[in-house]
Amino acid sequence: MRTLALSLALALLCLLHTEAAATVPDRSEVAGKWYIVALASNTDFFLREKGKMKMVMARISSLGEDELEVSYAAPSPKGCRKWETTFKKTSDDGEVYYSEEAEKTVEVLDTDYKSYAVIFATRVKDGRTLHMMRLYSRSREVSPTAMAIFRKLARERNYTDEMVAVLPSQEECSVDEV
C-alpha cells in the first residue's frame, strides 16, 4: 500500500512538472505581425483623444530568450509615426517585461499566441503612474471571443465602457513599409 501511494505521488508530481513546463511559452510564438485593435485607459489624454485614434500595427521579434523588440506603426496627423522598443523579461513569474527607453513595464494578461494577446502596460510620466490595456490581434478583425476576454479583463481592472476604445482599421501605416 505504501509503495502504491508513493508511486501515485511520484506520478502526480511528474504530471504537474510536465504541465508546468508546457505553460512556459516559447518566445518565438509571440513573434510576427500584430494589430492593436482595442485599448482601455483612464488617462486624461486617452479619454480626450480616443475618438481620433486608429488601429496600430506592431511587429514583435524575439532577440533571445529574455528580450523582445517591438516595432510600431501608427497613423498620426503628420503621417505615419514609427518607433521601436526593446523589452527585457523581468521575472519568471508570468510574462512581465520592462523597457528602459520607454520607461514602461508590460505584462501579458492572457494570450493564445495564435490569434490574440491582452497586454497591460504601466509607465511613470511626470510623476504620475499611467496604465493602459491593449488587445493585440493577428488580424484586423478580432474574434468575438478575444474581445470578450479583453472586456472582461478591463472590467476586472475597473475600466468602464467609456474607458475602452475599439480602434477602426487603417491602411495608411504599416510595419512592413521601409
CSV table of C-alpha atoms in Angstrom, one decimal:
chain,number,residue,atom,x,y,z
A,1,MET,CA,0.0,0.0,0.0
A,2,ARG,CA,2.8,2.4,0.9
A,3,THR,CA,4.5,1.6,-2.4
A,4,LEU,CA,1.3,2.3,-4.3
A,5,ALA,CA,0.8,5.7,-2.6
A,6,LEU,CA,4.4,6.6,-3.2
A,7,SER,CA,4.1,5.6,-6.9
A,8,LEU,CA,0.9,7.7,-7.3
A,9,ALA,CA,2.5,10.7,-5.6
A,10,LEU,CA,5.5,10.4,-7.9
A,11,ALA,CA,3.3,10.1,-11.0
A,12,LEU,CA,1.3,13.2,-9.9
A,13,LEU,CA,4.5,15.1,-9.3
A,14,CYS,CA,5.7,14.2,-12.8
A,15,LEU,CA,2.4,15.2,-14.3
A,16,LEU,CA,2.4,18.6,-12.5
A,17,HIS,CA,6.0,19.2,-13.6
A,18,THR,CA,5.1,18.3,-17.2
A,19,GLU,CA,2.1,20.6,-17.1
A,20,ALA,CA,4.1,23.5,-15.6
A,21,ALA,CA,6.8,23.1,-18.3
A,22,ALA,CA,4.1,23.2,-21.0
A,23,THR,CA,2.8,26.6,-19.8
A,24,VAL,CA,6.2,28.3,-20.3
A,25,PRO,CA,5.9,29.9,-23.7
A,26,ASP,CA,8.4,29.7,-26.5
A,27,ARG,CA,9.2,33.4,-27.1
A,28,SER,CA,9.1,32.8,-30.9
A,29,GLU,CA,5.4,32.1,-30.6
A,30,VAL,CA,4.7,35.7,-30.0
A,31,ALA,CA,6.9,36.9,-32.9
A,32,GLY,CA,5.3,38.3,-36.0
A,33,LYS,CA,2.8,40.9,-37.1
A,34,TRP,CA,0.1,42.1,-34.7
A,35,TYR,CA,-2.7,44.7,-34.8
A,36,ILE,CA,-3.5,46.7,-31.7
A,37,VAL,CA,-7.3,46.7,-32.1
A,38,ALA,CA,-8.6,47.9,-28.7
A,39,LEU,CA,-7.4,50.0,-25.8
A,40,ALA,CA,-8.5,50.7,-22.3
A,41,SER,CA,-7.2,53.5,-20.1
A,42,ASN,CA,-8.3,56.2,-17.7
A,43,THR,CA,-5.7,58.8,-18.6
A,44,ASP,CA,-7.0,62.3,-19.5
A,45,PHE,CA,-5.2,62.2,-22.9
A,46,PHE,CA,-6.7,58.8,-23.8
A,47,LEU,CA,-10.2,59.8,-22.8
A,48,ARG,CA,-9.9,63.1,-24.7
A,49,GLU,CA,-8.3,61.6,-27.9
A,50,LYS,CA,-9.7,58.1,-28.2
A,51,GLY,CA,-12.2,59.0,-30.8
A,52,LYS,CA,-9.3,60.1,-33.1
A,53,MET,CA,-7.2,57.0,-32.7
A,54,LYS,CA,-6.9,54.3,-35.3
A,55,MET,CA,-5.5,50.7,-35.2
A,56,VAL,CA,-1.8,50.4,-34.7
A,57,MET,CA,0.4,47.8,-36.3
A,58,ALA,CA,3.2,46.1,-34.4
A,59,ARG,CA,5.8,43.6,-35.3
A,60,ILE,CA,7.3,41.6,-32.4
A,61,SER,CA,10.7,39.9,-32.8
A,62,SER,CA,12.5,37.7,-30.3
A,63,LEU,CA,16.0,38.9,-29.6
A,64,GLY,CA,16.9,35.9,-27.5
A,65,GLU,CA,15.4,34.0,-24.6
A,66,ASP,CA,14.6,37.1,-22.5
A,67,GLU,CA,14.3,40.0,-24.9
A,68,LEU,CA,11.6,41.2,-27.3
A,69,GLU,CA,11.8,44.0,-29.9
A,70,VAL,CA,8.5,45.7,-30.8
A,71,SER,CA,8.2,47.9,-33.9
A,72,TYR,CA,5.1,50.0,-34.1
A,73,ALA,CA,3.5,52.0,-36.9
A,74,ALA,CA,0.7,54.4,-36.1
A,75,PRO,CA,-1.1,56.9,-38.2
A,76,SER,CA,-0.9,60.5,-37.0
A,77,PRO,CA,-1.9,63.9,-38.4
A,78,LYS,CA,1.7,64.3,-39.6
A,79,GLY,CA,1.8,61.0,-41.4
A,80,CYS,CA,2.9,57.5,-40.3
A,81,ARG,CA,4.7,57.5,-37.0
A,82,LYS,CA,7.1,54.6,-36.4
A,83,TRP,CA,9.2,53.6,-33.4
A,84,GLU,CA,10.8,50.6,-31.8
A,85,THR,CA,11.1,49.5,-28.2
A,86,THR,CA,13.1,46.7,-26.7
A,87,PHE,CA,11.7,44.9,-23.7
A,88,LYS,CA,13.6,42.6,-21.3
A,89,LYS,CA,11.9,39.9,-19.2
A,90,THR,CA,11.9,40.9,-15.6
A,91,SER,CA,10.8,37.7,-13.8
A,92,ASP,CA,10.0,34.1,-14.1
A,93,ASP,CA,6.6,34.7,-12.6
A,94,GLY,CA,4.4,35.2,-15.7
A,95,GLU,CA,5.2,37.2,-18.8
A,96,VAL,CA,6.5,40.6,-17.5
A,97,TYR,CA,8.8,42.8,-19.5
A,98,TYR,CA,10.5,46.2,-18.9
A,99,SER,CA,11.7,48.8,-21.4
A,100,GLU,CA,14.3,51.3,-20.1
A,101,GLU,CA,14.0,53.5,-23.1
A,102,ALA,CA,10.2,53.7,-22.8
A,103,GLU,CA,10.2,53.5,-19.0
A,104,LYS,CA,7.4,51.0,-19.4
A,105,THR,CA,6.5,47.7,-17.8
A,106,VAL,CA,4.2,45.3,-19.8
A,107,GLU,CA,2.5,42.2,-18.6
A,108,VAL,CA,0.9,39.6,-20.8
A,109,LEU,CA,-2.5,39.0,-19.1
A,110,ASP,CA,-3.9,36.5,-21.5
A,111,THR,CA,-3.0,35.0,-24.9
A,112,ASP,CA,-3.3,32.0,-27.1
A,113,TYR,CA,-0.3,33.2,-29.2
A,114,LYS,CA,-2.1,32.3,-32.3
A,115,SER,CA,-4.8,35.0,-32.6
A,116,TYR,CA,-4.8,37.4,-29.6
A,117,ALA,CA,-2.9,38.8,-26.6
A,118,VAL,CA,-4.1,41.1,-23.9
A,119,ILE,CA,-1.3,43.3,-22.6
A,120,PHE,CA,-1.3,45.6,-19.5
A,121,ALA,CA,1.2,48.4,-19.7
A,122,THR,CA,2.4,50.7,-16.8
A,123,ARG,CA,4.6,53.7,-17.1
A,124,VAL,CA,5.5,56.6,-14.9
A,125,LYS,CA,5.4,60.0,-16.6
A,126,ASP,CA,5.8,63.4,-14.9
A,127,GLY,CA,5.5,61.7,-11.5
A,128,ARG,CA,2.1,60.0,-12.4
A,129,THR,CA,1.6,56.3,-12.9
A,130,LEU,CA,-0.3,55.6,-16.1
A,131,HIS,CA,-1.9,52.3,-17.1
A,132,MET,CA,-3.3,51.0,-20.4
A,133,MET,CA,-4.6,47.7,-21.6
A,134,ARG,CA,-4.2,46.7,-25.2
A,135,LEU,CA,-5.8,44.0,-27.2
A,136,TYR,CA,-3.4,42.6,-29.9
A,137,SER,CA,-4.8,40.5,-32.8
A,138,ARG,CA,-3.1,38.6,-35.5
A,139,SER,CA,-5.7,40.0,-38.0
A,140,ARG,CA,-7.5,43.3,-38.4
A,141,GLU,CA,-10.7,41.6,-37.5
A,142,VAL,CA,-10.6,40.4,-33.8
A,143,SER,CA,-12.6,37.4,-32.8
A,144,PRO,CA,-15.6,37.9,-30.6
A,145,THR,CA,-14.0,35.6,-28.0
A,146,ALA,CA,-10.8,37.6,-27.8
A,147,MET,CA,-12.9,40.8,-27.5
A,148,ALA,CA,-15.0,39.3,-24.7
A,149,ILE,CA,-11.8,38.3,-22.8
A,150,PHE,CA,-10.4,41.8,-23.2
A,151,ARG,CA,-13.6,43.4,-22.0
A,152,LYS,CA,-13.8,41.0,-19.0
A,153,LEU,CA,-10.2,41.8,-18.0
A,154,ALA,CA,-10.8,45.6,-18.5
A,155,ARG,CA,-13.8,45.4,-16.1
A,156,GLU,CA,-11.7,43.5,-13.6
A,157,ARG,CA,-9.3,46.4,-13.6
A,158,ASN,CA,-12.2,48.9,-13.1
A,159,TYR,CA,-12.2,50.3,-16.6
A,160,THR,CA,-15.7,51.4,-17.6
A,161,ASP,CA,-17.1,51.1,-21.1
A,162,GLU,CA,-16.2,54.8,-21.6
A,163,MET,CA,-12.6,54.0,-20.9
A,164,VAL,CA,-12.5,51.3,-23.7
A,165,ALA,CA,-11.9,52.1,-27.4
A,166,VAL,CA,-12.2,49.6,-30.3
A,167,LEU,CA,-9.9,51.1,-32.9
A,168,PRO,CA,-11.0,51.5,-36.5
A,169,SER,CA,-8.9,49.8,-39.1
A,170,GLN,CA,-6.4,51.9,-41.1
A,171,GLU,CA,-4.5,51.3,-44.4
A,172,GLU,CA,-2.1,54.2,-44.4
A,173,CYS,CA,0.5,53.0,-42.0
A,174,SER,CA,2.3,49.6,-41.9
A,175,VAL,CA,5.3,48.0,-40.1
A,176,ASP,CA,6.1,46.3,-43.5
A,177,GLU,CA,7.0,49.6,-45.2
A,178,VAL,CA,10.6,50.5,-45.2
